PDB file of C-alpha atoms in Angstrom:
ATOM      1  CA  MET A   1      18.521-155.303-102.562  1.00  0.00           C
ATOM      2  CA  MET A   2      17.700-155.146-106.264  1.00  0.00           C
ATOM      3  CA  GLN A   3      19.174-158.525-107.191  1.00  0.00           C
ATOM      4  CA  PHE A   4      17.736-160.205-104.099  1.00  0.00           C
ATOM      5  CA  ALA A   5      14.245-159.164-105.250  1.00  0.00           C
ATOM      6  CA  HIS A   6      14.049-161.609-108.155  1.00  0.00           C
ATOM      7  CA  LYS A   7      13.177-164.655-106.058  1.00  0.00           C
ATOM      8  CA  PRO A   8      10.260-163.145-104.106  1.00  0.00           C
ATOM      9  CA  LEU A   9       8.918-161.252-107.147  1.00  0.00           C
ATOM     10  CA  LYS A  10       8.650-164.451-109.195  1.00  0.00           C
ATOM     11  CA  LYS A  11       6.234-165.810-106.588  1.00  0.00           C
ATOM     12  CA  VAL A  12       3.865-162.820-106.385  1.00  0.00           C
ATOM     13  CA  ARG A  13       0.265-163.633-107.282  1.00  0.00           C
ATOM     14  CA  GLY A  14      -1.070-161.595-110.197  1.00  0.00           C
ATOM     15  CA  LEU A  15       2.299-160.121-111.193  1.00  0.00           C
ATOM     16  CA  GLN A  16       2.636-160.755-114.927  1.00  0.00           C
ATOM     17  CA  GLU A  17       5.957-159.015-115.675  1.00  0.00           C
ATOM     18  CA  TYR A  18       8.514-156.957-113.792  1.00  0.00           C
ATOM     19  CA  LYS A  19      11.755-155.087-114.428  1.00  0.00           C
ATOM     20  CA  LEU A  20      14.323-154.047-111.819  1.00  0.00           C
ATOM     21  CA  MET A  21      16.294-151.006-112.920  1.00  0.00           C
ATOM     22  CA  GLY A  22      18.750-148.408-111.768  1.00  0.00           C
ATOM     23  CA  SER A  23      18.738-144.774-112.864  1.00  0.00           C
ATOM     24  CA  GLY A  24      21.029-142.160-114.368  1.00  0.00           C
ATOM     25  CA  LYS A  25      22.252-138.852-113.010  1.00  0.00           C
ATOM     26  CA  ASP A  26      20.666-135.528-114.012  1.00  0.00           C
ATOM     27  CA  GLY A  27      17.964-136.801-116.307  1.00  0.00           C
ATOM     28  CA  PHE A  28      19.101-139.031-119.164  1.00  0.00           C
ATOM     29  CA  ASN A  29      22.709-139.643-118.156  1.00  0.00           C
ATOM     30  CA  PRO A  30      24.537-142.981-118.560  1.00  0.00           C
ATOM     31  CA  PHE A  31      26.346-142.629-115.240  1.00  0.00           C
ATOM     32  CA  ALA A  32      24.500-144.103-112.293  1.00  0.00           C
ATOM     33  CA  ASP A  33      22.446-142.275-109.701  1.00  0.00           C
ATOM     34  CA  TRP A  34      23.069-144.599-106.762  1.00  0.00           C
ATOM     35  CA  SER A  35      20.179-143.110-104.782  1.00  0.00           C
ATOM     36  CA  VAL A  36      17.239-143.906-107.090  1.00  0.00           C
ATOM     37  CA  TYR A  37      15.974-147.332-108.198  1.00  0.00           C
ATOM     38  CA  VAL A  38      12.974-148.484-110.187  1.00  0.00           C
ATOM     39  CA  LEU A  39      10.595-151.424-109.931  1.00  0.00           C
ATOM     40  CA  LEU A  40       8.349-151.597-112.998  1.00  0.00           C
ATOM     41  CA  GLN A  41       5.466-154.067-112.657  1.00  0.00           C
ATOM     42  CA  ILE A  42       2.608-155.230-114.865  1.00  0.00           C
ATOM     43  CA  TRP A  43      -0.399-156.583-112.980  1.00  0.00           C
ATOM     44  CA  GLU A  44      -3.470-158.666-113.777  1.00  0.00           C
ATOM     45  CA  ASN A  45      -5.577-156.052-112.013  1.00  0.00           C
ATOM     46  CA  GLU A  46      -5.331-153.236-109.470  1.00  0.00           C
ATOM     47  CA  GLU A  47      -6.610-155.394-106.600  1.00  0.00           C
ATOM     48  CA  VAL A  48      -3.587-157.717-106.629  1.00  0.00           C
ATOM     49  CA  ALA A  49      -1.252-154.714-107.015  1.00  0.00           C
ATOM     50  CA  ASN A  50      -2.743-153.051-103.938  1.00  0.00           C
ATOM     51  CA  SER A  51      -2.426-156.282-101.986  1.00  0.00           C
ATOM     52  CA  PHE A  52       1.272-156.484-102.878  1.00  0.00           C
ATOM     53  CA  PHE A  53       2.025-152.901-101.809  1.00  0.00           C
ATOM     54  CA  ASP A  54       0.089-153.347 -98.546  1.00  0.00           C
ATOM     55  CA  THR A  55       1.486-156.736 -97.465  1.00  0.00           C
ATOM     56  CA  SER A  56       4.767-157.423 -99.292  1.00  0.00           C
ATOM     57  CA  GLN A  57       7.772-158.067 -97.059  1.00  0.00           C
ATOM     58  CA  LEU A  58       9.961-156.990 -99.980  1.00  0.00           C
ATOM     59  CA  ILE A  59       8.308-153.552-100.115  1.00  0.00           C
ATOM     60  CA  GLU A  60       8.642-153.321 -96.332  1.00  0.00           C
ATOM     61  CA  ARG A  61      12.383-153.999 -96.615  1.00  0.00           C
ATOM     62  CA  TYR A  62      12.721-151.357 -99.339  1.00  0.00           C
ATOM     63  CA  LEU A  63      10.878-148.750 -97.295  1.00  0.00           C
ATOM     64  CA  LYS A  64      13.119-149.312 -94.281  1.00  0.00           C
ATOM     65  CA  LYS A  65      16.127-148.400 -96.429  1.00  0.00           C
ATOM     66  CA  SER A  66      14.506-145.519 -98.328  1.00  0.00           C
ATOM     67  CA  GLU A  67      14.040-141.822 -97.690  1.00  0.00           C
ATOM     68  CA  LYS A  68      11.276-141.539-100.269  1.00  0.00           C
ATOM     69  CA  ARG A  69       8.984-143.874-102.157  1.00  0.00           C
ATOM     70  CA  TYR A  70       6.747-142.991-105.097  1.00  0.00           C
ATOM     71  CA  THR A  71       4.442-145.483-106.807  1.00  0.00           C
ATOM     72  CA  LEU A  72       2.555-144.362-109.902  1.00  0.00           C
ATOM     73  CA  PHE A  73      -0.326-146.396-111.345  1.00  0.00           C
ATOM     74  CA  LEU A  74      -0.518-146.328-115.150  1.00  0.00           C
ATOM     75  CA  LYS A  75      -2.897-147.480-117.873  1.00  0.00           C
ATOM     76  CA  ASN A  76      -1.335-148.191-121.247  1.00  0.00           C
ATOM     77  CA  THR A  77      -2.744-146.176-124.159  1.00  0.00           C
ATOM     78  CA  LYS A  78      -0.224-147.059-126.881  1.00  0.00           C
ATOM     79  CA  SER A  79       2.784-149.335-127.247  1.00  0.00           C
ATOM     80  CA  ARG A  80       4.994-150.417-130.114  1.00  0.00           C
ATOM     81  CA  GLY A  81       8.270-152.292-130.324  1.00  0.00           C
ATOM     82  CA  TYR A  82       9.891-154.925-128.135  1.00  0.00           C
ATOM     83  CA  TRP A  83      11.409-155.302-124.686  1.00  0.00           C
ATOM     84  CA  SER A  84      13.380-158.526-124.125  1.00  0.00           C
ATOM     85  CA  GLY A  85      11.879-159.965-127.278  1.00  0.00           C
ATOM     86  CA  LYS A  86       8.227-159.019-126.706  1.00  0.00           C
ATOM     87  CA  ASN A  87       5.890-156.122-126.044  1.00  0.00           C
ATOM     88  CA  PRO A  88       4.753-156.485-122.430  1.00  0.00           C
ATOM     89  CA  PHE A  89       2.131-153.706-122.450  1.00  0.00           C
ATOM     90  CA  ILE A  90      -1.526-154.202-123.369  1.00  0.00           C
ATOM     91  CA  GLU A  91      -3.714-151.222-124.198  1.00  0.00           C
ATOM     92  CA  SER A  92      -6.238-150.450-121.461  1.00  0.00           C
ATOM     93  CA  LYS A  93      -9.961-150.315-122.214  1.00  0.00           C
ATOM     94  CA  THR A  94     -10.723-147.928-119.330  1.00  0.00           C
ATOM     95  CA  ILE A  95      -8.960-144.702-120.341  1.00  0.00           C
ATOM     96  CA  SER A  96     -10.491-141.533-118.885  1.00  0.00           C
ATOM     97  CA  THR A  97     -11.200-138.634-121.238  1.00  0.00           C
ATOM     98  CA  ASP A  98     -11.039-136.192-118.284  1.00  0.00           C
ATOM     99  CA  ASN A  99      -7.393-136.910-117.453  1.00  0.00           C
ATOM    100  CA  PRO A 100      -4.951-135.096-119.801  1.00  0.00           C
ATOM    101  CA  PHE A 101      -1.683-136.272-118.170  1.00  0.00           C
ATOM    102  CA  VAL A 102       0.636-138.537-120.149  1.00  0.00           C
ATOM    103  CA  ALA A 103       3.456-140.797-118.987  1.00  0.00           C
ATOM    104  CA  VAL A 104       5.987-142.252-121.428  1.00  0.00           C
ATOM    105  CA  ILE A 105       8.462-145.118-121.242  1.00  0.00           C
ATOM    106  CA  THR A 106      10.997-145.522-124.028  1.00  0.00           C
ATOM    107  CA  ARG A 107      13.496-148.367-123.933  1.00  0.00           C
ATOM    108  CA  ALA A 108      16.323-149.488-126.243  1.00  0.00           C
ATOM    109  CA  THR A 109      19.257-151.835-126.463  1.00  0.00           C
ATOM    110  CA  ILE A 110      22.085-149.947-128.137  1.00  0.00           C
ATOM    111  CA  LYS A 111      24.373-151.758-130.545  1.00  0.00           C
ATOM    112  CA  ILE A 112      27.886-151.790-129.126  1.00  0.00           C
ATOM    113  CA  ARG A 113      29.476-150.321-132.261  1.00  0.00           C
ATOM    114  CA  PHE A 114      27.181-147.266-131.980  1.00  0.00           C
ATOM    115  CA  LEU A 115      27.643-146.559-128.262  1.00  0.00           C
ATOM    116  CA  HIS A 116      29.949-143.586-128.775  1.00  0.00           C
ATOM    117  CA  LYS A 117      27.807-141.938-131.478  1.00  0.00           C
ATOM    118  CA  PHE A 118      24.610-142.478-129.499  1.00  0.00           C
ATOM    119  CA  TRP A 119      25.782-141.006-126.202  1.00  0.00           C
ATOM    120  CA  LYS A 120      27.583-138.174-127.969  1.00  0.00           C
ATOM    121  CA  TYR A 121      24.295-137.022-129.495  1.00  0.00           C
ATOM    122  CA  VAL A 122      22.130-137.487-126.369  1.00  0.00           C
ATOM    123  CA  PRO A 123      22.805-133.995-124.855  1.00  0.00           C
ATOM    124  CA  THR A 124      21.774-132.360-128.134  1.00  0.00           C
ATOM    125  CA  SER A 125      18.579-134.375-128.511  1.00  0.00           C
ATOM    126  CA  GLN A 126      17.564-133.704-124.895  1.00  0.00           C
ATOM    127  CA  ARG A 127      18.266-129.941-124.983  1.00  0.00           C
ATOM    128  CA  PRO A 128      14.679-128.916-125.910  1.00  0.00           C
ATOM    129  CA  LEU A 129      13.387-130.473-122.678  1.00  0.00           C
ATOM    130  CA  ALA A 130      14.672-127.470-120.742  1.00  0.00           C
ATOM    131  CA  HIS A 131      12.312-125.160-122.658  1.00  0.00           C
ATOM    132  CA  ASN A 132       9.203-127.365-122.648  1.00  0.00           C
ATOM    133  CA  ASN A 133       6.806-126.132-119.975  1.00  0.00           C
ATOM    134  CA  GLY A 134       4.670-129.232-120.446  1.00  0.00           C
ATOM    135  CA  LEU A 135       7.307-131.563-119.036  1.00  0.00           C
ATOM    136  CA  ILE A 136       6.590-132.444-115.401  1.00  0.00           C
ATOM    137  CA  TYR A 137       9.315-135.009-114.713  1.00  0.00           C
ATOM    138  CA  THR A 138      11.916-137.098-116.546  1.00  0.00           C
ATOM    139  CA  LYS A 139      14.484-139.668-115.492  1.00  0.00           C
ATOM    140  CA  GLY A 140      16.817-142.022-117.299  1.00  0.00           C
ATOM    141  CA  ILE A 141      16.449-145.623-116.120  1.00  0.00           C
ATOM    142  CA  GLY A 142      17.799-148.947-117.305  1.00  0.00           C
ATOM    143  CA  GLU A 143      18.789-152.553-116.705  1.00  0.00           C
ATOM    144  CA  VAL A 144      22.389-152.366-117.929  1.00  0.00           C
ATOM    145  CA  PRO A 145      24.357-149.075-117.833  1.00  0.00           C
ATOM    146  CA  PHE A 146      25.250-147.639-121.266  1.00  0.00           C
ATOM    147  CA  LEU A 147      23.744-150.613-123.191  1.00  0.00           C
ATOM    148  CA  GLN A 148      20.122-151.146-122.142  1.00  0.00           C
ATOM    149  CA  MET A 149      18.673-147.743-121.411  1.00  0.00           C
ATOM    150  CA  ALA A 150      15.182-146.360-120.935  1.00  0.00           C
ATOM    151  CA  THR A 151      13.502-143.048-120.175  1.00  0.00           C
ATOM    152  CA  PHE A 152      10.507-142.338-117.984  1.00  0.00           C
ATOM    153  CA  SER A 153       8.719-139.016-118.328  1.00  0.00           C
ATOM    154  CA  ILE A 154       5.459-137.359-117.281  1.00  0.00           C
ATOM    155  CA  TRP A 155       3.783-134.620-119.309  1.00  0.00           C
ATOM    156  CA  LYS A 156       0.934-132.181-118.689  1.00  0.00           C
ATOM    157  CA  ASP A 157      -0.767-133.285-121.895  1.00  0.00           C
ATOM    158  CA  LYS A 158      -0.259-135.012-125.239  1.00  0.00           C
ATOM    159  CA  ASP A 159       0.406-131.736-127.089  1.00  0.00           C
ATOM    160  CA  SER A 160       3.447-131.014-124.896  1.00  0.00           C
ATOM    161  CA  LEU A 161       4.841-134.466-125.627  1.00  0.00           C
ATOM    162  CA  MET A 162       4.262-134.125-129.363  1.00  0.00           C
ATOM    163  CA  GLN A 163       5.929-130.709-129.395  1.00  0.00           C
ATOM    164  CA  PHE A 164       9.094-132.214-127.934  1.00  0.00           C
ATOM    165  CA  ALA A 165       9.043-135.390-130.035  1.00  0.00           C
ATOM    166  CA  TYR A 166       8.344-133.811-133.424  1.00  0.00           C
ATOM    167  CA  GLY A 167       8.395-130.032-132.988  1.00  0.00           C
ATOM    168  CA  SER A 168      12.011-129.689-131.879  1.00  0.00           C
ATOM    169  CA  LYS A 169      14.641-129.974-134.599  1.00  0.00           C
ATOM    170  CA  GLU A 170      17.130-131.623-132.217  1.00  0.00           C
ATOM    171  CA  HIS A 171      14.851-134.508-131.301  1.00  0.00           C
ATOM    172  CA  SER A 172      13.528-134.829-134.853  1.00  0.00           C
ATOM    173  CA  ARG A 173      17.130-135.197-135.963  1.00  0.00           C
ATOM    174  CA  ALA A 174      17.626-137.905-133.348  1.00  0.00           C
ATOM    175  CA  ILE A 175      14.657-139.803-134.775  1.00  0.00           C
ATOM    176  CA  ALA A 176      16.143-139.467-138.265  1.00  0.00           C
ATOM    177  CA  LYS A 177      19.521-140.729-137.020  1.00  0.00           C
ATOM    178  CA  THR A 178      17.841-143.740-135.438  1.00  0.00           C
ATOM    179  CA  LYS A 179      16.285-144.706-138.773  1.00  0.00           C
ATOM    180  CA  GLU A 180      19.451-143.917-140.715  1.00  0.00           C
ATOM    181  CA  LEU A 181      22.036-145.634-138.506  1.00  0.00           C
ATOM    182  CA  LYS A 182      19.822-148.330-136.946  1.00  0.00           C
ATOM    183  CA  TRP A 183      21.790-148.007-133.725  1.00  0.00           C
ATOM    184  CA  TYR A 184      19.290-150.056-131.676  1.00  0.00           C
ATOM    185  CA  SER A 185      19.070-153.835-131.754  1.00  0.00           C
ATOM    186  CA  GLU A 186      15.725-153.521-129.946  1.00  0.00           C
ATOM    187  CA  GLU A 187      13.485-150.582-129.080  1.00  0.00           C
ATOM    188  CA  LEU A 188      10.102-149.870-127.523  1.00  0.00           C
ATOM    189  CA  PHE A 189       7.883-146.806-127.091  1.00  0.00           C
ATOM    190  CA  SER A 190       4.902-146.862-124.719  1.00  0.00           C
ATOM    191  CA  ARG A 191       2.471-144.170-123.688  1.00  0.00           C
ATOM    192  CA  PHE A 192       0.323-144.295-120.534  1.00  0.00           C
ATOM    193  CA  GLN A 193      -2.343-142.452-118.588  1.00  0.00           C
ATOM    194  CA  PRO A 194      -1.248-141.992-114.943  1.00  0.00           C
ATOM    195  CA  TYR A 195      -4.230-142.052-112.586  1.00  0.00           C
ATOM    196  CA  LYS A 196      -3.191-142.887-109.013  1.00  0.00           C
ATOM    197  CA  SER A 197      -0.129-142.537-106.790  1.00  0.00           C
ATOM    198  CA  ILE A 198       1.311-143.589-103.440  1.00  0.00           C
ATOM    199  CA  GLY A 199       3.925-141.506-101.626  1.00  0.00           C
ATOM    200  CA  SER A 200       5.613-138.329-102.816  1.00  0.00           C
ATOM    201  CA  TRP A 201       8.418-137.244-105.155  1.00  0.00           C
ATOM    202  CA  ASN A 202       9.949-133.898-105.985  1.00  0.00           C
ATOM    203  CA  GLY A 203       8.390-132.398-109.085  1.00  0.00           C
ATOM    204  CA  ILE A 204       5.420-134.791-109.220  1.00  0.00           C
ATOM    205  CA  ASP A 205       3.687-133.986-105.947  1.00  0.00           C
ATOM    206  CA  TYR A 206       1.127-131.605-107.429  1.00  0.00           C
ATOM    207  CA  LEU A 207      -0.504-134.227-109.677  1.00  0.00           C
ATOM    208  CA  PRO A 208      -4.210-134.439-108.702  1.00  0.00           C
ATOM    209  CA  PHE A 209      -4.198-138.134-107.802  1.00  0.00           C
TER     210      PHE A 209
END
């Protein structure tokens, strides 16, 4: 179902970029969770996105084979780095000051010679997540297992995200290791404001949109 989606997605009006991805077990884990898949899309505007979700035969096929579906609409607030040779995200000019929630996508291609060191340190760097009350949801996603990995997370506010990224010694050490070892051949960090959703998902259902 994932690979068969390329042909119809390339023909969708208003769809600028898309990524089809699988996910990892138990948060950021390199081993596959065969029950959860991700379709990341970048649209010209919300109108064409809504039209796709309402009329797409591809989405209809997915829903027939799914127990749950959750679609989250995001506005980009910050993005740096590259994904497949470019930065696909453009900062939105319509960010609401009344919405404190933050969504984050990080993505990297890991150099093969650093695979063992990288995955060995992942449990340590992710340990502070268990004690961060500002984390709403997190999931490891990616195009190629072990090599091309990404994370998707939702936070109650920016302060909670910053506390994890720079306030925890484990994650700060991971950032230092990244600069020291240069274990990525490509990396990207993007921050978003979530503002609308379709469907439901465990752990995200209480968001007020």
